[in-house]
Amino acid sequence: MTLNNAKSLWRRSLRPSKPELSRNMGQDIPSLSTEPITLAVIGCGQRGNAYASYALQEPTACKVVAIAEIRPKTRSLFAQAHSVDKTLVFNSWQELHRASAETIKTVGKRLADAVIIAVHDQMHLEVVLAFAEQGYHILCEKPMSTNMDDCIKMEAAVKRAGTIFGMGHVLRYSPYNAALTQIIRDGDLGPLINVVHVEPVGYYHFAHSYVRGHWAKEEDSCFSLMTKSCHDIDILCHWLSPNMPSRVSSFGSLRHFRKQSKPPAAGTATRCLECPYEKDCAYSAKKIYLDRVANGHKSWPVSPIVDGVPDIESVEYALRHTKWGQCVYESDNDVCDNQVVNLEFDNGTTASFTMVAQTSLICQRQSRLHFAFGEIVGDMTDFTVTDFRKGLVKKYSPKLEGGGHGGGDLGLIRTFVEAVRTGRQEILGTDVSDVLKSHLTVFAAETSRREGRVVDCVAFERGAREKVSA
């Protein structure tokens, strides 16, 4: 696509109800209009699709008008699904950004109201900074970034822009967690004393994402507590807000997915399709990918390993020639497959969180919340409330919605779109500084694990901010 094409198309699609860019682009908030919020999607993989699907479900609420994606087949399929004009289909976020700069310069309009940033984690900072500077409202997939300094820089950039900012902490937005949070806020069970929260990642999920996948090595991404579980720490902080974490300790390791754990029967095989032990291996790539696609399953976890719609031929090629077919005991992964985090909040409330790979449940969190006069026990689908004083036990089964994370994906994008439509950050129930604080708690927990000490969260944040400002 050329910049001239982008300008031409955008001139044709300008909406007269939208204000011109002010000198402070962050103040360019759309008026309350019945027209759909326009979105540019940067990264059209699993997460980009998860959020953009809302535009297909509710076309009067939002519309995808521009995309950037490096993979040609994935890019083409996404553009086709959303009927994106070919002049607004870009091969990279840089191309989209340059086209946006040109339209801002020549006609005083951005290409869209908001951007969804769903690229690899280590790219989040540069993309957020670029589009925040242009005054876009931003929904960024978790985590903010893969290092603490960049997270602090992102907060500063978003504050300068003054635009709506959403983070992919999707647990907050599921019907289940919304209902549970409301009971906490109502206070009928008294003060919250203790929380026990477990994330069972799932044996093949961990093998897919954190042994063979994009998040397997810390130097290429980040530690697994951040990449997998930052929104679990966030939901704990959300439940206990306005109280803040004061101290944290953590323990964990890469316990199983290493060469020492390789079954002797696997011998010297380094790939599943060549392994004599494959039929008996829980983590067989043939079972996880090839058998699934042979049975007609073409979504996650099969879809991320190929460009375009997976079939037997493309999946088999990936298993023979790429990391997706490697033995999990012969891979170069180094992130923890089990970790516990203990938190003390500034009001004395305590919380514990466990992340573990070796489970049959796939990300179906289990929580126990203990109050002065009752408790809540739940599993992301149903939760039971017990009132000690009244002797009452009541089961809640919030209506499940489509999409991932128990409807949390849909809940987040729907809430973000409404925040953009109204120009009200508070609709999201959080802001960039709140997001940063929960991320800093995750960094503090990992510091505890590495250094073998209890970390003071307040001093930790102060030190992190001083380091960046210096």
GROMACS .gro file of C-alpha atoms in nm:
model
  470
    1MET     CA    1   0.000   0.000   0.000
    2THR     CA    2   0.118   0.357  -0.073
    3LEU     CA    3   0.074   0.663   0.145
    4ASN     CA    4  -0.121   0.832  -0.133
    5ASN     CA    5  -0.365   0.542  -0.141
    6ALA     CA    6  -0.406   0.562   0.235
    7LYS     CA    7  -0.473   0.937   0.214
    8SER     CA    8  -0.727   0.893  -0.061
    9LEU     CA    9  -0.918   0.620   0.116
   10TRP     CA   10  -0.917   0.807   0.446
   11ARG     CA   11  -1.049   1.126   0.288
   12ARG     CA   12  -1.341   0.926   0.153
   13SER     CA   13  -1.417   0.775   0.492
   14LEU     CA   14  -1.388   1.082   0.717
   15ARG     CA   15  -1.675   1.114   0.960
   16PRO     CA   16  -1.798   1.472   0.998
   17SER     CA   17  -1.894   1.419   1.360
   18LYS     CA   18  -1.530   1.368   1.462
   19PRO     CA   19  -1.339   1.675   1.580
   20GLU     CA   20  -1.021   1.787   1.409
   21LEU     CA   21  -0.690   1.714   1.581
   22SER     CA   22  -0.618   1.962   1.854
   23ARG     CA   23  -0.263   2.062   1.945
   24ASN     CA   24  -0.291   1.815   2.232
   25MET     CA   25  -0.387   1.507   2.036
   26GLY     CA   26  -0.478   1.324   2.354
   27GLN     CA   27  -0.777   1.553   2.391
   28ASP     CA   28  -0.925   1.440   2.058
   29ILE     CA   29  -1.204   1.235   2.216
   30PRO     CA   30  -1.481   1.117   1.984
   31SER     CA   31  -1.822   1.266   2.046
   32LEU     CA   32  -2.096   1.033   2.157
   33SER     CA   33  -2.196   0.891   1.824
   34THR     CA   34  -2.390   0.595   1.699
   35GLU     CA   35  -2.118   0.529   1.442
   36PRO     CA   36  -1.882   0.240   1.518
   37ILE     CA   37  -1.544   0.304   1.677
   38THR     CA   38  -1.273   0.234   1.418
   39LEU     CA   39  -0.984   0.004   1.504
   40ALA     CA   40  -0.640  -0.066   1.361
   41VAL     CA   41  -0.513  -0.412   1.457
   42ILE     CA   42  -0.137  -0.459   1.483
   43GLY     CA   43  -0.065  -0.831   1.501
   44CYS     CA   44  -0.334  -1.056   1.353
   45GLY     CA   45  -0.254  -1.379   1.537
   46GLN     CA   46  -0.445  -1.546   1.818
   47ARG     CA   47  -0.474  -1.243   2.046
   48GLY     CA   48  -0.542  -0.996   1.769
   49ASN     CA   49  -0.820  -1.222   1.642
   50ALA     CA   50  -0.960  -1.268   1.992
   51TYR     CA   51  -1.016  -0.895   2.033
   52ALA     CA   52  -1.109  -0.815   1.674
   53SER     CA   53  -1.382  -1.080   1.671
   54TYR     CA   54  -1.599  -0.834   1.863
   55ALA     CA   55  -1.615  -0.619   1.549
   56LEU     CA   56  -1.772  -0.911   1.363
   57GLN     CA   57  -2.016  -0.985   1.644
   58GLU     CA   58  -2.116  -0.621   1.700
   59PRO     CA   59  -2.047  -0.428   1.381
   60THR     CA   60  -2.245  -0.127   1.508
   61ALA     CA   61  -2.004  -0.096   1.803
   62CYS     CA   62  -1.670  -0.110   1.625
   63LYS     CA   63  -1.508  -0.182   1.291
   64VAL     CA   64  -1.158  -0.292   1.192
   65VAL     CA   65  -1.041  -0.051   0.922
   66ALA     CA   66  -0.664  -0.112   0.911
   67ILE     CA   67  -0.428  -0.399   0.995
   68ALA     CA   68  -0.057  -0.473   1.012
   69GLU     CA   69   0.072  -0.832   1.003
   70ILE     CA   70   0.402  -0.975   0.883
   71ARG     CA   71   0.272  -1.322   0.783
   72PRO     CA   72   0.115  -1.309   0.436
   73LYS     CA   73  -0.152  -1.579   0.468
   74THR     CA   74  -0.252  -1.469   0.816
   75ARG     CA   75  -0.269  -1.110   0.695
   76SER     CA   76  -0.483  -1.200   0.394
   77LEU     CA   77  -0.729  -1.413   0.593
   78PHE     CA   78  -0.771  -1.144   0.858
   79ALA     CA   79  -0.823  -0.868   0.600
   80GLN     CA   80  -1.079  -1.080   0.421
   81ALA     CA   81  -1.268  -1.165   0.740
   82HIS     CA   82  -1.299  -0.797   0.831
   83SER     CA   83  -1.341  -0.661   0.477
   84VAL     CA   84  -1.043  -0.430   0.522
   85ASP     CA   85  -0.969  -0.223   0.213
   86LYS     CA   86  -0.646  -0.345   0.054
   87THR     CA   87  -0.499   0.006   0.077
   88LEU     CA   88  -0.513  -0.020   0.457
   89VAL     CA   89  -0.349  -0.362   0.481
   90PHE     CA   90   0.014  -0.328   0.588
   91ASN     CA   91   0.305  -0.570   0.616
   92SER     CA   92   0.440  -0.412   0.935
   93TRP     CA   93   0.341  -0.175   1.211
   94GLN     CA   94   0.601   0.071   1.082
   95GLU     CA   95   0.420   0.092   0.746
   96LEU     CA   96   0.090   0.155   0.919
   97HIS     CA   97   0.251   0.417   1.140
   98ARG     CA   98   0.402   0.603   0.843
   99ALA     CA   99   0.067   0.603   0.662
  100SER     CA  100  -0.100   0.734   0.977
  101ALA     CA  101   0.160   1.011   1.010
  102GLU     CA  102   0.089   1.115   0.652
  103THR     CA  103  -0.288   1.134   0.700
  104ILE     CA  104  -0.244   1.328   1.024
  105LYS     CA  105  -0.017   1.572   0.842
  106THR     CA  106  -0.229   1.618   0.532
  107VAL     CA  107  -0.591   1.583   0.645
  108GLY     CA  108  -0.569   1.609   1.024
  109LYS     CA  109  -0.706   1.263   1.092
  110ARG     CA  110  -0.571   0.935   1.215
  111LEU     CA  111  -0.638   0.611   1.030
  112ALA     CA  112  -0.856   0.489   1.318
  113ASP     CA  113  -0.985   0.588   1.659
  114ALA     CA  114  -0.782   0.323   1.841
  115VAL     CA  115  -0.515   0.059   1.792
  116ILE     CA  116  -0.506  -0.296   1.923
  117ILE     CA  117  -0.144  -0.396   1.984
  118ALA     CA  118  -0.104  -0.775   1.976
  119VAL     CA  119   0.255  -0.820   1.860
  120HIS     CA  120   0.525  -1.011   2.047
  121ASP     CA  121   0.581  -0.894   2.403
  122GLN     CA  122   0.925  -0.744   2.348
  123MET     CA  123   0.781  -0.514   2.080
  124HIS     CA  124   0.506  -0.364   2.296
  125LEU     CA  125   0.700  -0.059   2.415
  126GLU     CA  126   0.811   0.072   2.075
  127VAL     CA  127   0.467   0.024   1.921
  128VAL     CA  128   0.281   0.182   2.213
  129LEU     CA  129   0.518   0.480   2.218
  130ALA     CA  130   0.480   0.534   1.844
  131PHE     CA  131   0.101   0.532   1.840
  132ALA     CA  132   0.058   0.711   2.173
  133GLU     CA  133   0.258   0.998   2.024
  134GLN     CA  134   0.008   1.012   1.737
  135GLY     CA  135  -0.279   1.035   1.985
  136TYR     CA  136  -0.436   0.692   1.940
  137HIS     CA  137  -0.637   0.521   2.208
  138ILE     CA  138  -0.456   0.195   2.284
  139LEU     CA  139  -0.546  -0.157   2.385
  140CYS     CA  140  -0.221  -0.346   2.450
  141GLU     CA  141  -0.198  -0.718   2.502
  142LYS     CA  142  -0.033  -0.828   2.828
  143PRO     CA  143   0.231  -0.776   2.950
  144MET     CA  144   0.311  -0.406   2.919
  145SER     CA  145   0.668  -0.498   2.835
  146THR     CA  146   0.933  -0.755   2.916
  147ASN     CA  147   1.147  -0.536   3.140
  148MET     CA  148   1.066  -0.304   3.423
  149ASP     CA  149   1.224   0.011   3.281
  150ASP     CA  150   1.015  -0.013   2.965
  151CYS     CA  151   0.694  -0.053   3.166
  152ILE     CA  152   0.769   0.271   3.349
  153LYS     CA  153   0.847   0.444   3.019
  154MET     CA  154   0.517   0.322   2.877
  155GLU     CA  155   0.326   0.471   3.169
  156ALA     CA  156   0.491   0.808   3.107
  157ALA     CA  157   0.415   0.798   2.734
  158VAL     CA  158   0.048   0.712   2.783
  159LYS     CA  159   0.009   0.985   3.043
  160ARG     CA  160   0.162   1.237   2.805
  161ALA     CA  161  -0.080   1.132   2.532
  162GLY     CA  162  -0.380   1.156   2.761
  163THR     CA  163  -0.564   0.887   2.566
  164ILE     CA  164  -0.764   0.581   2.672
  165PHE     CA  165  -0.539   0.289   2.765
  166GLY     CA  166  -0.646  -0.072   2.810
  167MET     CA  167  -0.431  -0.369   2.909
  168GLY     CA  168  -0.494  -0.735   2.828
  169HIS     CA  169  -0.567  -0.824   3.190
  170VAL     CA  170  -0.873  -1.007   3.069
  171LEU     CA  171  -0.956  -1.185   3.396
  172ARG     CA  172  -1.106  -0.862   3.531
  173TYR     CA  173  -1.366  -0.855   3.256
  174SER     CA  174  -1.517  -1.204   3.259
  175PRO     CA  175  -1.876  -1.237   3.388
  176TYR     CA  176  -1.746  -1.478   3.653
  177ASN     CA  177  -1.489  -1.240   3.797
  178ALA     CA  178  -1.719  -0.941   3.763
  179ALA     CA  179  -1.980  -1.117   3.977
  180LEU     CA  180  -1.723  -1.235   4.230
  181THR     CA  181  -1.566  -0.890   4.253
  182GLN     CA  182  -1.906  -0.734   4.318
  183ILE     CA  183  -1.959  -0.958   4.622
  184ILE     CA  184  -1.617  -0.853   4.755
  185ARG     CA  185  -1.704  -0.485   4.703
  186ASP     CA  186  -2.046  -0.521   4.868
  187GLY     CA  187  -1.873  -0.618   5.193
  188ASP     CA  188  -2.153  -0.842   5.320
  189LEU     CA  189  -1.902  -1.111   5.424
  190GLY     CA  190  -1.684  -0.862   5.609
  191PRO     CA  191  -1.323  -0.778   5.528
  192LEU     CA  192  -1.125  -1.008   5.299
  193ILE     CA  193  -0.861  -1.182   5.512
  194ASN     CA  194  -0.687  -1.427   5.279
  195VAL     CA  195  -0.689  -1.546   4.916
  196VAL     CA  196  -0.558  -1.873   4.774
  197HIS     CA  197  -0.540  -1.863   4.393
  198VAL     CA  198  -0.411  -2.133   4.158
  199GLU     CA  199  -0.346  -2.125   3.785
  200PRO     CA  200  -0.329  -2.476   3.638
  201VAL     CA  201  -0.159  -2.390   3.309
  202GLY     CA  202  -0.213  -2.731   3.155
  203TYR     CA  203   0.044  -2.989   3.055
  204TYR     CA  204   0.016  -2.949   2.676
  205HIS     CA  205  -0.049  -2.573   2.697
  206PHE     CA  206   0.280  -2.524   2.880
  207ALA     CA  207   0.462  -2.750   2.635
  208HIS     CA  208   0.317  -2.551   2.345
  209SER     CA  209   0.377  -2.196   2.473
  210TYR     CA  210   0.660  -2.217   2.724
  211VAL     CA  211   0.876  -2.507   2.604
  212ARG     CA  212   0.844  -2.502   2.225
  213GLY     CA  213   0.677  -2.165   2.183
  214HIS     CA  214   0.742  -1.792   2.181
  215TRP     CA  215   0.770  -1.766   2.560
  216ALA     CA  216   1.014  -2.055   2.617
  217LYS     CA  217   1.331  -1.851   2.675
  218GLU     CA  218   1.357  -1.553   2.901
  219GLU     CA  219   1.608  -1.374   2.680
  220ASP     CA  220   1.364  -1.391   2.388
  221SER     CA  221   1.061  -1.289   2.593
  222CYS     CA  222   1.042  -1.276   2.973
  223PHE     CA  223   1.009  -1.501   3.278
  224SER     CA  224   0.693  -1.713   3.285
  225LEU     CA  225   0.536  -1.545   3.589
  226MET     CA  226   0.513  -1.231   3.376
  227THR     CA  227   0.421  -1.378   3.039
  228LYS     CA  228   0.166  -1.626   3.175
  229SER     CA  229   0.048  -1.502   3.510
  230CYS     CA  230   0.074  -1.124   3.528
  231HIS     CA  231  -0.305  -1.104   3.505
  232ASP     CA  232  -0.338  -1.345   3.798
  233ILE     CA  233  -0.132  -1.112   4.016
  234ASP     CA  234  -0.342  -0.830   3.872
  235ILE     CA  235  -0.673  -0.994   3.969
  236LEU     CA  236  -0.543  -1.042   4.325
  237CYS     CA  237  -0.452  -0.674   4.340
  238HIS     CA  238  -0.793  -0.589   4.191
  239TRP     CA  239  -0.982  -0.793   4.450
  240LEU     CA  240  -0.789  -0.631   4.737
  241SER     CA  241  -0.791  -0.275   4.602
  242PRO     CA  242  -0.756  -0.004   4.729
  243ASN     CA  243  -0.509  -0.184   4.955
  244MET     CA  244  -0.170  -0.240   4.793
  245PRO     CA  245   0.092  -0.517   4.817
  246SER     CA  246   0.350  -0.434   5.083
  247ARG     CA  247   0.573  -0.744   5.083
  248VAL     CA  248   0.623  -1.039   4.850
  249SER     CA  249   0.818  -1.365   4.847
  250SER     CA  250   0.840  -1.629   4.577
  251PHE     CA  251   0.986  -1.971   4.500
  252GLY     CA  252   0.996  -2.165   4.175
  253SER     CA  253   1.205  -2.347   3.917
  254LEU     CA  254   1.216  -2.531   3.587
  255ARG     CA  255   1.146  -2.867   3.743
  256HIS     CA  256   1.044  -3.102   3.463
  257PHE     CA  257   1.101  -2.977   3.107
  258ARG     CA  258   1.476  -3.036   3.092
  259LYS     CA  259   1.708  -3.302   2.959
  260GLN     CA  260   1.749  -3.478   3.294
  261SER     CA  261   1.378  -3.567   3.286
  262LYS     CA  262   1.385  -3.727   2.940
  263PRO     CA  263   1.243  -4.081   2.948
  264PRO     CA  264   1.519  -4.336   2.876
  265ALA     CA  265   1.299  -4.502   2.615
  266ALA     CA  266   1.319  -4.187   2.402
  267GLY     CA  267   1.687  -4.255   2.342
  268THR     CA  268   1.869  -3.997   2.132
  269ALA     CA  269   1.559  -3.872   1.945
  270THR     CA  270   1.525  -3.496   1.933
  271ARG     CA  271   1.199  -3.479   1.734
  272CYS     CA  272   0.864  -3.638   1.816
  273LEU     CA  273   0.801  -3.780   1.469
  274GLU     CA  274   1.128  -3.975   1.495
  275CYS     CA  275   1.093  -4.086   1.858
  276PRO     CA  276   1.033  -4.449   1.962
  277TYR     CA  277   0.867  -4.326   2.284
  278GLU     CA  278   0.625  -4.085   2.108
  279LYS     CA  279   0.309  -4.295   2.156
  280ASP     CA  280   0.364  -4.302   2.533
  281CYS     CA  281   0.476  -3.940   2.573
  282ALA     CA  282   0.231  -3.693   2.728
  283TYR     CA  283   0.397  -3.407   2.542
  284SER     CA  284   0.411  -3.563   2.195
  285ALA     CA  285   0.388  -3.296   1.926
  286LYS     CA  286   0.209  -3.550   1.708
  287LYS     CA  287  -0.068  -3.578   1.969
  288ILE     CA  288  -0.084  -3.205   2.039
  289TYR     CA  289  -0.087  -3.087   1.678
  290LEU     CA  290  -0.101  -3.349   1.402
  291ASP     CA  291  -0.365  -3.573   1.557
  292ARG     CA  292  -0.581  -3.269   1.631
  293VAL     CA  293  -0.573  -3.133   1.277
  294ALA     CA  294  -0.635  -3.483   1.142
  295ASN     CA  295  -0.958  -3.479   1.345
  296GLY     CA  296  -1.064  -3.146   1.199
  297HIS     CA  297  -0.938  -2.921   1.480
  298LYS     CA  298  -0.787  -2.607   1.325
  299SER     CA  299  -0.785  -2.351   1.608
  300TRP     CA  300  -0.543  -2.315   1.903
  301PRO     CA  301  -0.299  -2.474   1.968
  302VAL     CA  302  -0.265  -2.586   1.606
  303SER     CA  303  -0.328  -2.252   1.433
  304PRO     CA  304  -0.025  -2.061   1.573
  305ILE     CA  305   0.231  -2.306   1.432
  306VAL     CA  306   0.152  -2.237   1.063
  307ASP     CA  307   0.079  -1.936   0.847
  308GLY     CA  308  -0.281  -1.956   0.731
  309VAL     CA  309  -0.536  -2.232   0.784
  310PRO     CA  310  -0.363  -2.545   0.919
  311ASP     CA  311  -0.389  -2.875   0.735
  312ILE     CA  312  -0.211  -3.208   0.768
  313GLU     CA  313   0.063  -3.118   0.520
  314SER     CA  314   0.151  -2.778   0.674
  315VAL     CA  315   0.140  -2.911   1.029
  316GLU     CA  316   0.354  -3.214   0.947
  317TYR     CA  317   0.607  -2.986   0.778
  318ALA     CA  318   0.619  -2.770   1.092
  319LEU     CA  319   0.677  -3.074   1.313
  320ARG     CA  320   0.961  -3.199   1.093
  321HIS     CA  321   1.140  -2.870   1.037
  322THR     CA  322   1.057  -2.618   1.313
  323LYS     CA  323   1.067  -2.588   1.691
  324TRP     CA  324   0.707  -2.712   1.713
  325GLY     CA  325   0.822  -3.070   1.652
  326GLN     CA  326   1.110  -3.072   1.898
  327CYS     CA  327   1.127  -3.302   2.199
  328VAL     CA  328   1.030  -3.103   2.508
  329TYR     CA  329   1.331  -3.255   2.688
  330GLU     CA  330   1.571  -3.145   2.412
  331SER     CA  331   1.446  -2.787   2.374
  332ASP     CA  332   1.637  -2.477   2.488
  333ASN     CA  333   1.361  -2.348   2.717
  334ASP     CA  334   1.458  -2.200   3.055
  335VAL     CA  335   1.147  -2.048   3.219
  336CYS     CA  336   0.990  -2.183   3.539
  337ASP     CA  337   0.727  -2.454   3.508
  338ASN     CA  338   0.615  -2.409   3.868
  339GLN     CA  339   0.614  -2.106   4.096
  340VAL     CA  340   0.449  -1.987   4.415
  341VAL     CA  341   0.404  -1.624   4.517
  342ASN     CA  342   0.313  -1.504   4.866
  343LEU     CA  343   0.179  -1.151   4.909
  344GLU     CA  344   0.110  -0.937   5.214
  345PHE     CA  345  -0.104  -0.627   5.162
  346ASP     CA  346  -0.078  -0.301   5.353
  347ASN     CA  347  -0.390  -0.384   5.560
  348GLY     CA  348  -0.251  -0.721   5.671
  349THR     CA  349  -0.446  -0.934   5.421
  350THR     CA  350  -0.244  -1.219   5.272
  351ALA     CA  351  -0.265  -1.396   4.938
  352SER     CA  352  -0.090  -1.691   4.780
  353PHE     CA  353  -0.067  -1.771   4.411
  354THR     CA  354   0.052  -2.093   4.248
  355MET     CA  355   0.134  -2.135   3.879
  356VAL     CA  356   0.202  -2.493   3.771
  357ALA     CA  357   0.240  -2.656   3.429
  358GLN     CA  358   0.162  -3.019   3.503
  359THR     CA  359  -0.219  -3.014   3.521
  360SER     CA  360  -0.511  -3.160   3.329
  361LEU     CA  361  -0.707  -2.837   3.362
  362ILE     CA  362  -0.613  -2.574   3.104
  363CYS     CA  363  -0.604  -2.229   3.265
  364GLN     CA  364  -0.920  -2.297   3.467
  365ARG     CA  365  -0.821  -2.099   3.773
  366GLN     CA  366  -0.928  -2.210   4.117
  367SER     CA  367  -0.973  -1.958   4.397
  368ARG     CA  368  -1.059  -1.957   4.766
  369LEU     CA  369  -1.136  -1.622   4.928
  370HIS     CA  370  -1.166  -1.612   5.305
  371PHE     CA  371  -1.355  -1.330   5.475
  372ALA     CA  372  -1.425  -1.247   5.839
  373PHE     CA  373  -1.777  -1.392   5.812
  374GLY     CA  374  -1.768  -1.624   5.514
  375GLU     CA  375  -1.583  -1.764   5.217
  376ILE     CA  376  -1.601  -1.793   4.839
  377VAL     CA  377  -1.476  -2.100   4.652
  378GLY     CA  378  -1.470  -2.093   4.272
  379ASP     CA  379  -1.326  -2.238   3.952
  380MET     CA  380  -1.385  -1.967   3.684
  381THR     CA  381  -1.720  -2.124   3.592
  382ASP     CA  382  -1.912  -2.140   3.920
  383PHE     CA  383  -1.846  -2.012   4.270
  384THR     CA  384  -2.006  -2.088   4.603
  385VAL     CA  385  -2.058  -1.828   4.874
  386THR     CA  386  -2.088  -1.942   5.236
  387ASP     CA  387  -2.214  -1.697   5.501
  388PHE     CA  388  -2.102  -1.817   5.844
  389ARG     CA  389  -2.349  -1.598   6.037
  390LYS     CA  390  -2.661  -1.696   5.846
  391GLY     CA  391  -2.558  -2.052   5.777
  392LEU     CA  392  -2.634  -1.997   5.411
  393VAL     CA  393  -2.458  -2.152   5.112
  394LYS     CA  394  -2.537  -2.013   4.767
  395LYS     CA  395  -2.398  -2.121   4.431
  396TYR     CA  396  -2.345  -1.865   4.156
  397SER     CA  397  -2.314  -1.960   3.789
  398PRO     CA  398  -2.257  -1.636   3.595
  399LYS     CA  399  -2.364  -1.656   3.233
  400LEU     CA  400  -2.070  -1.765   3.022
  401GLU     CA  401  -1.996  -1.569   2.707
  402GLY     CA  402  -1.805  -1.669   2.398
  403GLY     CA  403  -1.437  -1.612   2.355
  404GLY     CA  404  -1.141  -1.696   2.572
  405HIS     CA  405  -1.086  -1.660   2.946
  406GLY     CA  406  -1.449  -1.725   3.033
  407GLY     CA  407  -1.566  -1.428   2.831
  408GLY     CA  408  -1.288  -1.204   2.958
  409ASP     CA  409  -1.154  -1.138   2.606
  410LEU     CA  410  -1.495  -1.021   2.489
  411GLY     CA  411  -1.555  -0.828   2.810
  412LEU     CA  412  -1.229  -0.636   2.775
  413ILE     CA  413  -1.270  -0.531   2.412
  414ARG     CA  414  -1.634  -0.438   2.467
  415THR     CA  415  -1.539  -0.225   2.769
  416PHE     CA  416  -1.246  -0.067   2.584
  417VAL     CA  417  -1.466   0.029   2.289
  418GLU     CA  418  -1.717   0.189   2.523
  419ALA     CA  419  -1.439   0.378   2.703
  420VAL     CA  420  -1.318   0.513   2.368
  421ARG     CA  421  -1.671   0.599   2.256
  422THR     CA  422  -1.739   0.799   2.572
  423GLY     CA  423  -1.386   0.925   2.636
  424ARG     CA  424  -1.398   0.782   2.990
  425GLN     CA  425  -1.094   0.587   3.112
  426GLU     CA  426  -1.275   0.497   3.434
  427ILE     CA  427  -1.510   0.264   3.246
  428LEU     CA  428  -1.217   0.020   3.221
  429GLY     CA  429  -1.186   0.019   3.599
  430THR     CA  430  -0.812   0.078   3.576
  431ASP     CA  431  -0.558   0.310   3.420
  432VAL     CA  432  -0.196   0.289   3.308
  433SER     CA  433  -0.058   0.365   3.655
  434ASP     CA  434  -0.272   0.092   3.811
  435VAL     CA  435  -0.156  -0.148   3.540
  436LEU     CA  436   0.206  -0.056   3.609
  437LYS     CA  437   0.171  -0.122   3.983
  438SER     CA  438   0.050  -0.478   3.931
  439HIS     CA  439   0.336  -0.535   3.683
  440LEU     CA  440   0.586  -0.404   3.937
  441THR     CA  441   0.448  -0.655   4.188
  442VAL     CA  442   0.525  -0.933   3.939
  443PHE     CA  443   0.881  -0.801   3.891
  444ALA     CA  444   0.919  -0.783   4.271
  445ALA     CA  445   0.803  -1.145   4.304
  446GLU     CA  446   1.058  -1.262   4.046
  447THR     CA  447   1.329  -1.064   4.223
  448SER     CA  448   1.238  -1.250   4.542
  449ARG     CA  449   1.261  -1.586   4.365
  450ARG     CA  450   1.601  -1.508   4.216
  451GLU     CA  451   1.756  -1.345   4.520
  452GLY     CA  452   1.598  -1.559   4.793
  453ARG     CA  453   1.461  -1.271   4.998
  454VAL     CA  454   1.139  -1.100   5.096
  455VAL     CA  455   1.092  -0.787   4.885
  456ASP     CA  456   0.942  -0.463   5.018
  457CYS     CA  457   0.704  -0.362   4.737
  458VAL     CA  458   0.699   0.010   4.818
  459ALA     CA  459   1.078   0.035   4.828
  460PHE     CA  460   1.100  -0.177   4.514
  461GLU     CA  461   0.875   0.059   4.317
  462ARG     CA  462   1.058   0.363   4.447
  463GLY     CA  463   1.392   0.218   4.340
  464ALA     CA  464   1.258   0.123   3.996
  465ARG     CA  465   1.123   0.471   3.931
  466GLU     CA  466   1.439   0.641   4.056
  467LYS     CA  467   1.649   0.424   3.825
  468VAL     CA  468   1.448   0.529   3.519
  469SER     CA  469   1.433   0.897   3.613
  470ALA     CA  470   1.810   0.899   3.667
   0.00000   0.00000   0.00000
